[in-house]
Tab-separated table of C-alpha atoms in Angstrom:
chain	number	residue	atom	x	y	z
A	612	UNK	CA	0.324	-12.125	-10.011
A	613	UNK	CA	-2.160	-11.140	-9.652
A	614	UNK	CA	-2.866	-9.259	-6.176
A	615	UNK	CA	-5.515	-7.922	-4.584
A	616	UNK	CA	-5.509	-5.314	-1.824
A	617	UNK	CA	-8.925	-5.140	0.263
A	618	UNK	CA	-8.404	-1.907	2.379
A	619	UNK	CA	-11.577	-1.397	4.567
A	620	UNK	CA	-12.603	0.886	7.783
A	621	UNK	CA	-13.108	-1.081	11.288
A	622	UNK	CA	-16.845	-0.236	11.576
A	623	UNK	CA	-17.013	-2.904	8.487
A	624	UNK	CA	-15.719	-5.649	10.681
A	625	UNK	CA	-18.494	-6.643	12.512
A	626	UNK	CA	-20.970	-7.223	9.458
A	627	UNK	CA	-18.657	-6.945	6.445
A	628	UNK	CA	-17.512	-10.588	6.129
A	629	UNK	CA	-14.012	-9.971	5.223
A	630	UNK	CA	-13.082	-14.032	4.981
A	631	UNK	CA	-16.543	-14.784	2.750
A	632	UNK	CA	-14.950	-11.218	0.317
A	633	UNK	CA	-11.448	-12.646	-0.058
A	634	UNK	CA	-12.756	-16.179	-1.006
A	635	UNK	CA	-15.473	-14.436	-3.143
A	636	UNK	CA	-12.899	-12.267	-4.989
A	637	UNK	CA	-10.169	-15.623	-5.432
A	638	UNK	CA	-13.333	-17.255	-7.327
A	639	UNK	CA	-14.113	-14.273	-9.404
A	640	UNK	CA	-10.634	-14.033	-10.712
A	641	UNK	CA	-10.170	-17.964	-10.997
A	642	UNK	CA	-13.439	-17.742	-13.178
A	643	UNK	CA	-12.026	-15.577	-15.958
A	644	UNK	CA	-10.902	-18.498	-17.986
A	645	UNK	CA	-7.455	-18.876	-17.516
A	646	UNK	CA	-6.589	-15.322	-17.466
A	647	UNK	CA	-5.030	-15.282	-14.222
A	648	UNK	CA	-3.357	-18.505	-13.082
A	649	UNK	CA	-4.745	-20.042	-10.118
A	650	UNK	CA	-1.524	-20.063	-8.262
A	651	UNK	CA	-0.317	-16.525	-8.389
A	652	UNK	CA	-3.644	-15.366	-7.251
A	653	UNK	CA	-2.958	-13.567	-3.893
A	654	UNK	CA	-6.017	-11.323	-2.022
A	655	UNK	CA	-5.635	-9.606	1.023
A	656	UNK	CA	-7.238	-7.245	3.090
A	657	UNK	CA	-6.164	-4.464	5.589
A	658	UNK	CA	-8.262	-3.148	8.391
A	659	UNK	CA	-7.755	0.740	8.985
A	660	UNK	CA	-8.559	1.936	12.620
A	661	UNK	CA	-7.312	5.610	12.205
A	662	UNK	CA	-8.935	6.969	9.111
A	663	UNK	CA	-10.914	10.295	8.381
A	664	UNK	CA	-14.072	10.443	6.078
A	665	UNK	CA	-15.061	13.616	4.206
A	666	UNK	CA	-15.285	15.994	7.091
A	667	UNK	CA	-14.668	13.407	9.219
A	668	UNK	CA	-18.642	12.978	10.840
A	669	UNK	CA	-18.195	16.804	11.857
A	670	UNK	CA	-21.472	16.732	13.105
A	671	UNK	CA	-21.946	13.635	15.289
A	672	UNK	CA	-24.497	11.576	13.145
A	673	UNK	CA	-22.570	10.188	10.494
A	674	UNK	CA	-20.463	7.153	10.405
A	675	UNK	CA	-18.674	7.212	6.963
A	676	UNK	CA	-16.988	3.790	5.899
A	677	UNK	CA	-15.353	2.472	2.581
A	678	UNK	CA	-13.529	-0.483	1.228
A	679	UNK	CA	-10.988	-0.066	-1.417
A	680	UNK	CA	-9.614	-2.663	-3.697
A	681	UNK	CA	-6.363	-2.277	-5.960
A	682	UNK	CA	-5.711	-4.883	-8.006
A	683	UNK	CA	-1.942	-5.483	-9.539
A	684	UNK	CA	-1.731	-7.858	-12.493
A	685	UNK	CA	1.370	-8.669	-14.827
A	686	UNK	CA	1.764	-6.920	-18.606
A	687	UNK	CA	0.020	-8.929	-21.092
A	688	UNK	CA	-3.865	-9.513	-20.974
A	689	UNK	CA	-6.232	-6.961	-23.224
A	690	UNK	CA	-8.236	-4.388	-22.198
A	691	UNK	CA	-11.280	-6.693	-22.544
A	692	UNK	CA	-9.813	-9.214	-20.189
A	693	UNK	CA	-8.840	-6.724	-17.304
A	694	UNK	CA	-12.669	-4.603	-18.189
A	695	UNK	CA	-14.295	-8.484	-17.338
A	696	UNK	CA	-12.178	-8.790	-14.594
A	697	UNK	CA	-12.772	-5.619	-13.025
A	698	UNK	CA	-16.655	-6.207	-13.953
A	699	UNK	CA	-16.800	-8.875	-12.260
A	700	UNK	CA	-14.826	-7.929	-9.245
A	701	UNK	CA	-16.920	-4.894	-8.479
A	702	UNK	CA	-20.154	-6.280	-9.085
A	703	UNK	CA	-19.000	-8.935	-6.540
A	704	UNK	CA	-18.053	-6.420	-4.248
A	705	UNK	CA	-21.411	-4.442	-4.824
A	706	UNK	CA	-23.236	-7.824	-3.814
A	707	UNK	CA	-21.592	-8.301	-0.785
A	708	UNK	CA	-21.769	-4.860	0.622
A	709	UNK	CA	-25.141	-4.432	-0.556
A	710	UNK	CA	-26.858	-4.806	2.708
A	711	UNK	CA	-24.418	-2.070	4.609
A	712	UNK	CA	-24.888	0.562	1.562
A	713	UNK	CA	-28.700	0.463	1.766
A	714	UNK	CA	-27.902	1.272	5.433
A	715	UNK	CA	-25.196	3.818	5.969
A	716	UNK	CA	-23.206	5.784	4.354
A	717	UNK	CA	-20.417	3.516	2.102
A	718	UNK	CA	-17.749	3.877	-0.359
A	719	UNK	CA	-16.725	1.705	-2.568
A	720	UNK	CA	-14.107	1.533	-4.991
A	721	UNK	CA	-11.564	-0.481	-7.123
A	722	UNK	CA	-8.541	0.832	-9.094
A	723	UNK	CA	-6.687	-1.741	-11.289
A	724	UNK	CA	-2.932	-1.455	-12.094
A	725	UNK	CA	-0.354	-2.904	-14.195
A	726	UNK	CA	2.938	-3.333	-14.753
A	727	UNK	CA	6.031	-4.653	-16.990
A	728	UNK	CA	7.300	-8.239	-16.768
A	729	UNK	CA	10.587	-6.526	-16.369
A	730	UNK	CA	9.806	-5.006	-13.185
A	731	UNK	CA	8.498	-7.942	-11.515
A	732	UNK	CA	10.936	-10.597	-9.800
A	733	UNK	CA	9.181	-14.134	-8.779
A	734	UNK	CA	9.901	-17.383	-7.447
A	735	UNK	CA	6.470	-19.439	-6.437
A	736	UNK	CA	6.098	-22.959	-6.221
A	737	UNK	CA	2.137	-22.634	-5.187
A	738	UNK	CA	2.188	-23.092	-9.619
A	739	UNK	CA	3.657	-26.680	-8.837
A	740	UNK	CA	0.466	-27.257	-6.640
A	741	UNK	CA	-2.348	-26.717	-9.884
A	742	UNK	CA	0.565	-27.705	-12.445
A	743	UNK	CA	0.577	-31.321	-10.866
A	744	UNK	CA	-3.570	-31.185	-10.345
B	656	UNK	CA	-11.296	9.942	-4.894
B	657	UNK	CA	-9.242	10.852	-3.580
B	658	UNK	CA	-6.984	8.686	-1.279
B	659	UNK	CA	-4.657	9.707	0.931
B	660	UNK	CA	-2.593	7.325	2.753
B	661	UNK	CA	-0.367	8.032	5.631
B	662	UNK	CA	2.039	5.106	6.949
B	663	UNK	CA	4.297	6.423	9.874
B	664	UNK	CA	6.810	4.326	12.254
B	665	UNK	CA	5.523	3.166	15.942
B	666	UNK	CA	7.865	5.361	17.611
B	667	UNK	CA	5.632	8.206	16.592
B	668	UNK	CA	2.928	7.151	17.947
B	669	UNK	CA	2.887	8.889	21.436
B	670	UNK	CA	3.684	12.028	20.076
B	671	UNK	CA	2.220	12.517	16.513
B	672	UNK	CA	-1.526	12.923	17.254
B	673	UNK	CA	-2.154	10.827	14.047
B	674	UNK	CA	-6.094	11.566	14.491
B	675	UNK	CA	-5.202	15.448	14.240
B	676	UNK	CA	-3.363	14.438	11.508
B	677	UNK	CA	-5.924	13.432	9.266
B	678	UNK	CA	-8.110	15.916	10.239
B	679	UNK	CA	-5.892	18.536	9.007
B	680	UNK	CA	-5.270	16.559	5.479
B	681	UNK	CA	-9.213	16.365	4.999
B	682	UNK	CA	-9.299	20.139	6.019
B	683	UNK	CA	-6.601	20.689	3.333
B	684	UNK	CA	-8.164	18.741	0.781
B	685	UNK	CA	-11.363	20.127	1.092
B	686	UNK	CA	-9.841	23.701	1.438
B	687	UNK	CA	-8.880	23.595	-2.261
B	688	UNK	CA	-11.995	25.650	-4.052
B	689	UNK	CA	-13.889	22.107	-4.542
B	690	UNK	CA	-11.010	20.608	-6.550
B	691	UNK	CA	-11.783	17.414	-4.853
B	692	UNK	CA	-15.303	16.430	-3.728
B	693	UNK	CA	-16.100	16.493	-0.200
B	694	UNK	CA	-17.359	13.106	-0.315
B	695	UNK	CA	-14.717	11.465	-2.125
B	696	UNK	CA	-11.978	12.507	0.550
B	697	UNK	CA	-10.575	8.656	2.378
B	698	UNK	CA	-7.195	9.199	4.786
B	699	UNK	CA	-5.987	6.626	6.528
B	700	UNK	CA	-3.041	6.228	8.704
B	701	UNK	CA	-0.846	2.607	8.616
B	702	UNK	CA	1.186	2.245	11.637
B	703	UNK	CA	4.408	0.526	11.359
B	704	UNK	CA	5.791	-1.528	14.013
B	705	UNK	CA	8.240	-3.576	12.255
B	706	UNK	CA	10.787	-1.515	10.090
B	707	UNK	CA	14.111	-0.774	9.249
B	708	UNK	CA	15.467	2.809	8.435
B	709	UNK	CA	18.906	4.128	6.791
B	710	UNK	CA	21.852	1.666	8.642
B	711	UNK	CA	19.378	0.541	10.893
B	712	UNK	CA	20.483	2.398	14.261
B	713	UNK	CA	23.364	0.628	13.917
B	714	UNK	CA	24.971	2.285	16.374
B	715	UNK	CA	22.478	2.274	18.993
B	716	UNK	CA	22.119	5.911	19.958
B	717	UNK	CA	19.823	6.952	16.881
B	718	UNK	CA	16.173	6.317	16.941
B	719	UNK	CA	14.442	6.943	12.860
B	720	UNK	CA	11.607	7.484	12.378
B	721	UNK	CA	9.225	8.297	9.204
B	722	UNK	CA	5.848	9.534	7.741
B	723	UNK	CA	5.425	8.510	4.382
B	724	UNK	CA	1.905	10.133	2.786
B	725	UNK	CA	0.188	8.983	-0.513
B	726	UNK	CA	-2.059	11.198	-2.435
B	727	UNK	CA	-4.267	9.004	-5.656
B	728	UNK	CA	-6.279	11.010	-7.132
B	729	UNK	CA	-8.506	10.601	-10.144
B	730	UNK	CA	-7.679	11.941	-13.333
B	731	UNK	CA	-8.879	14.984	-14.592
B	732	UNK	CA	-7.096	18.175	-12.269
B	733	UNK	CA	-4.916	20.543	-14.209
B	734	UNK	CA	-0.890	20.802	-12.856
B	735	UNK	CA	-1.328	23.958	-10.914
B	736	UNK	CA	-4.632	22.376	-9.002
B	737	UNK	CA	-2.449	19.052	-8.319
B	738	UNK	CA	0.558	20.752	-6.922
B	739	UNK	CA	-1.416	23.321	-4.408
B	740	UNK	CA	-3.136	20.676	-3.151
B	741	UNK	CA	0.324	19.193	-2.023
B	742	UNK	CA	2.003	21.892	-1.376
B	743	UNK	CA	-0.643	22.622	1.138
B	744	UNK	CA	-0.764	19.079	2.104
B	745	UNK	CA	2.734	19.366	2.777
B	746	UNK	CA	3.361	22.402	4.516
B	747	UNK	CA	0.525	21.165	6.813
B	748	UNK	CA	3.134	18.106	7.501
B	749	UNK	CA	6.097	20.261	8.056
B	750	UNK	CA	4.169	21.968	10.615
B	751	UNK	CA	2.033	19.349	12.317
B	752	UNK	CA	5.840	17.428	13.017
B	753	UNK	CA	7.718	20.751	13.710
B	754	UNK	CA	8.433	19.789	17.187
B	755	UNK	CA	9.133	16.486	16.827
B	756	UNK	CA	11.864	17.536	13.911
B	757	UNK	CA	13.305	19.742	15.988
B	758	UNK	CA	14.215	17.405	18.615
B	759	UNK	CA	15.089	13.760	16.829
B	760	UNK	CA	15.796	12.024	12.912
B	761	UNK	CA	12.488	12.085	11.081
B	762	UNK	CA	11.406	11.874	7.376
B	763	UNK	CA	8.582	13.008	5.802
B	764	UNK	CA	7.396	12.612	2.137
B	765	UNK	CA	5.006	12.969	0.107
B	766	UNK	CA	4.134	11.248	-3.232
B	767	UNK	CA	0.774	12.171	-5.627
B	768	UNK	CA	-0.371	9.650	-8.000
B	769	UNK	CA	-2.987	10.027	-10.420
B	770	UNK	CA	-5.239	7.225	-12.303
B	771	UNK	CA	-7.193	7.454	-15.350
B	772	UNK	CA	-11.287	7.375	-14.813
B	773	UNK	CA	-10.929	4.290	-17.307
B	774	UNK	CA	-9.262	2.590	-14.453
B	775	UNK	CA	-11.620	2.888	-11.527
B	776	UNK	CA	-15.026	1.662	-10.673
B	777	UNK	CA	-16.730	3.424	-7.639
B	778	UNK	CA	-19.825	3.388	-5.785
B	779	UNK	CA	-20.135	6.340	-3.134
B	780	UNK	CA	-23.419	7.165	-1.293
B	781	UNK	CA	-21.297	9.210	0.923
B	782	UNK	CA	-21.786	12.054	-1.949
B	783	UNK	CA	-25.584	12.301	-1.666
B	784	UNK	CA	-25.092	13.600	2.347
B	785	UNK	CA	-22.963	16.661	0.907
B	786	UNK	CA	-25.274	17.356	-2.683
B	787	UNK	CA	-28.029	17.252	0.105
B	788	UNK	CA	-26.757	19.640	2.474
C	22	UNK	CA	13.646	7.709	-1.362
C	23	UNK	CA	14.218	4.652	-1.425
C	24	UNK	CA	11.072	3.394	0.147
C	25	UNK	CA	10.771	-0.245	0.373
C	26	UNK	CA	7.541	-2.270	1.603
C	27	UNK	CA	7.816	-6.562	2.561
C	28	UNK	CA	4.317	-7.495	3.108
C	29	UNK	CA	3.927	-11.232	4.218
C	30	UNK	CA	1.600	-13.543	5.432
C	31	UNK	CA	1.353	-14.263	9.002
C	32	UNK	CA	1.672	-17.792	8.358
C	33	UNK	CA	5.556	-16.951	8.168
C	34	UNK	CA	5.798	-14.523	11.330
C	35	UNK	CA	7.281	-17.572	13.659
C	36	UNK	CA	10.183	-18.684	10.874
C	37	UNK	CA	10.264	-15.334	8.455
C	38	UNK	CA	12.903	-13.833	10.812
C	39	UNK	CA	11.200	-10.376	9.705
C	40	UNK	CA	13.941	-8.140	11.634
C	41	UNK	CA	16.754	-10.062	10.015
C	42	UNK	CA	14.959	-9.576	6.290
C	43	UNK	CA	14.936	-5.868	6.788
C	44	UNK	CA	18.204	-5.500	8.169
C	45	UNK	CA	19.502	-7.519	4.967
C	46	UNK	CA	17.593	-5.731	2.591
C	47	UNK	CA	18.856	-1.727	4.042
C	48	UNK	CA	21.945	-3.823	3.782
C	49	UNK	CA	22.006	-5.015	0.663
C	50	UNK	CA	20.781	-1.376	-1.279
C	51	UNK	CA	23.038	0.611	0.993
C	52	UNK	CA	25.989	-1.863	-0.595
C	53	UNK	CA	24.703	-0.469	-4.239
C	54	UNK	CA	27.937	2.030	-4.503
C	55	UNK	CA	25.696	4.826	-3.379
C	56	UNK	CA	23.234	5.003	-5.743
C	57	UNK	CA	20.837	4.985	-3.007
C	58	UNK	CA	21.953	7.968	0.231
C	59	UNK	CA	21.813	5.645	3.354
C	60	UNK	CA	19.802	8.373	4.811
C	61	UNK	CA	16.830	8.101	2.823
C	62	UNK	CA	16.536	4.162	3.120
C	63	UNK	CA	13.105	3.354	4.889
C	64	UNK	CA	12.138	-0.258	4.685
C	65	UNK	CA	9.022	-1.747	6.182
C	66	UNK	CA	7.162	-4.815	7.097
C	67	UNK	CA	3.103	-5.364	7.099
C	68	UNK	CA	1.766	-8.894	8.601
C	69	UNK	CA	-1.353	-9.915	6.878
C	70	UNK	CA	-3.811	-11.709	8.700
C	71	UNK	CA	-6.558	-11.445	6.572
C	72	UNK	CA	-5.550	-12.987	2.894
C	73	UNK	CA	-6.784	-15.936	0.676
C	74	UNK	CA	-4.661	-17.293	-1.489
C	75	UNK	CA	-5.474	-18.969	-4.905
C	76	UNK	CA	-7.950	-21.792	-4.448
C	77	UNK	CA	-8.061	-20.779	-0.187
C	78	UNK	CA	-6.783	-24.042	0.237
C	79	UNK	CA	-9.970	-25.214	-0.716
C	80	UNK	CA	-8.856	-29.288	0.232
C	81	UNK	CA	-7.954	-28.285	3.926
C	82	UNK	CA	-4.141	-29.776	3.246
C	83	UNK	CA	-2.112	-26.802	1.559
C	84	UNK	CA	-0.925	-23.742	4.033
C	85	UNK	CA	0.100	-21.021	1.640
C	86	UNK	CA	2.404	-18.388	2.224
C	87	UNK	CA	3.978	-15.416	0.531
C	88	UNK	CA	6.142	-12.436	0.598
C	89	UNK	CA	5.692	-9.236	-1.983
C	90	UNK	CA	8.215	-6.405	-2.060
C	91	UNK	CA	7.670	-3.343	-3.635
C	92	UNK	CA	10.807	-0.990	-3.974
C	93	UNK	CA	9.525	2.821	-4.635
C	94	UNK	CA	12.531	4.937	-5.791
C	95	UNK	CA	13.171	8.646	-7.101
C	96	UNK	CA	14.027	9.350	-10.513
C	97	UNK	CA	17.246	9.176	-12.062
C	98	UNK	CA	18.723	6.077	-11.523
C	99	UNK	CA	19.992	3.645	-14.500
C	100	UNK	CA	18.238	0.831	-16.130
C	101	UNK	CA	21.337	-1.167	-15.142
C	102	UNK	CA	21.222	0.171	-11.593
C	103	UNK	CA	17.740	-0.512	-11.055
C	104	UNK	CA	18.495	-3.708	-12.266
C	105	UNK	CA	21.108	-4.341	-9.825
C	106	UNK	CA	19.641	-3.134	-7.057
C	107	UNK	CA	16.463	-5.377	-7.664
C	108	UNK	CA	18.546	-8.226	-8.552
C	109	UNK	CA	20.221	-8.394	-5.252
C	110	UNK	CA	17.382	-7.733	-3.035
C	111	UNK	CA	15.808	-10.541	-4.433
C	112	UNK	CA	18.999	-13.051	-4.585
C	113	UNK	CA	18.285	-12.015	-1.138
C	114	UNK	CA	14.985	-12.651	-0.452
C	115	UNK	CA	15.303	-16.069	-2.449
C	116	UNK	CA	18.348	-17.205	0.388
C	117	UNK	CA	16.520	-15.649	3.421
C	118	UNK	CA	13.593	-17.951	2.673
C	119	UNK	CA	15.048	-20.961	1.106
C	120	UNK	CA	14.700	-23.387	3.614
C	121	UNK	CA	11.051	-22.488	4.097
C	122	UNK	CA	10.760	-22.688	0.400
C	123	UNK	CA	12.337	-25.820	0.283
C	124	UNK	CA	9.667	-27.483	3.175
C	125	UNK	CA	6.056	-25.137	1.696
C	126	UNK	CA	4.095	-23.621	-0.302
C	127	UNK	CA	5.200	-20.018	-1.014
C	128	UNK	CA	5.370	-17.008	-3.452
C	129	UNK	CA	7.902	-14.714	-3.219
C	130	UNK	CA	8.005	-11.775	-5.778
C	131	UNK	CA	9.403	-8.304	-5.685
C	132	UNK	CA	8.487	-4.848	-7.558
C	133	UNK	CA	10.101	-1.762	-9.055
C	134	UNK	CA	8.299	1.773	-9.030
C	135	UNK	CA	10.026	4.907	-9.835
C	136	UNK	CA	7.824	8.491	-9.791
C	137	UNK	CA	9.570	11.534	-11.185
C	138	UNK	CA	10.823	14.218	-8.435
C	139	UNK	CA	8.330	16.704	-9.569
C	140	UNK	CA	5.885	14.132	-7.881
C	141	UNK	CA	7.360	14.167	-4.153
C	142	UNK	CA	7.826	16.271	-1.305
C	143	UNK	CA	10.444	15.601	0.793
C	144	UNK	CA	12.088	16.657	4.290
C	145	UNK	CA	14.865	14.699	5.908
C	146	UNK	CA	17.311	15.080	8.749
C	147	UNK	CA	18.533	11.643	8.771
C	148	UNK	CA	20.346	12.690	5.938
C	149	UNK	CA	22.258	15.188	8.115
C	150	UNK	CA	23.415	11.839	9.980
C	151	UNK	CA	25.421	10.430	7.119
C	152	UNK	CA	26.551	13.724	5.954
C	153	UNK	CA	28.136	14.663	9.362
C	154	UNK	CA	29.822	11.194	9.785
């Protein structure tokens, strides 16, 4: 814990930056102060090439895109700690895409989502890694 | 909002017309009396190449295969709102894969899950095309 | 139901044996005394090729890998089959990747989700498979 799901349309792929947004969204999480360990964090994105848009650019002259981030963390932080968190992650995410949205039409969106140590099962020795540092 | 989410097995592919797929779900969606924005309507389709499905064709004469759709919506729509939308959403399924049920094992399902406003950030010029028109 | 999702990092495609995982894991819930129908078993695999993972391997020497499951099941079972059921698939995953495990850097971790029936659709005639045999 946590993860991070980048989903995003193709027509992002080009100018989007998907390697600079994962290493952008490791570094916002790593900079909440200990909140999420440095060695469960795991981001990832998806590229969709079949989607539909609204009415799907009925017309001709639209070219709808969006990028949509859900973000998993273990039971146990405070509202106030996942709020900063998901502050911080969607004003990153507003930064980087700011140059598309002035430009075409763009959805963003983050959902965050949590769940009970008892349904989680792990085994990661990435925590030996930042233990030993 | 909302998200719809359509993952279906590779051996559908020929014959499933994914892209009039989606269509139809956005023309569902957007069928429902302006329960869900026009704007706020994302389907995607996640093909799946590498899968396993009840004993795994042990047998060798069987050939799965599955669609597997995810509604998230935001929070807010009353019971009877939520379940036309997926009974609609549904039926549309049933009959966009009527032919192919008829002829070899398939699944379909569909799941709705729902998320508090608290829990979502969102930025979406997409909207201001449809308040325009 | 059940609906079972492996996503992994394409850093393990070459030695993850990704057939062999899903074959195990069908395996290993269709040996829970039934409490899952064979029929409605539908596992699946997604590469990613786009992640970062905690620092990025910020020092150029670490290569990190994981694996996340996430088991989606229909109401009704047991804690204690739940349990079980999770317990096993992820003795499993634990074996299936122990030798990588023992040589890198990797995460492994698995999930439980259960929605109530009122919140699926279903339609299924690999279920008329199992019945028949």
């Amino acid at each position: 814990m946590p993860h991070l799901t980048f989903e995003y349309t193709d027509n992002l792929r080009a100018d989007g930056d998907i390697p600079g947004l994962l290493k952008k969204a490791n570094a916002a999480l790593i900079a909440q102060g200990g909140v999420f360990p440095v060695g469960g964090i795991r981001s990832r994105a998806i590229c969709h090439s079949e989607y539909c848009i609204a009415d799907g650019d009925g017309d001709g002259d639209a070219d709808y895109a969006f990028v949509h981030a859900t973000l998993k963390i273990g039971f146990g932080r405070s509202e106030a700690e996942k709020n900063a968190a998901c502050e911080d992650l969607f004003a990153m995410m507003k930064a980087h895409f700011a140059a598309i949205a002035a430009e075409r039409y763009l959805a963003l969106s983050l959902e965050i989502a949590e769940f009970s140590e008892a349904d989680t099962w792990k085994q990661n020795n990435i925590h030996t890694r930042f233990r030993k540092a």
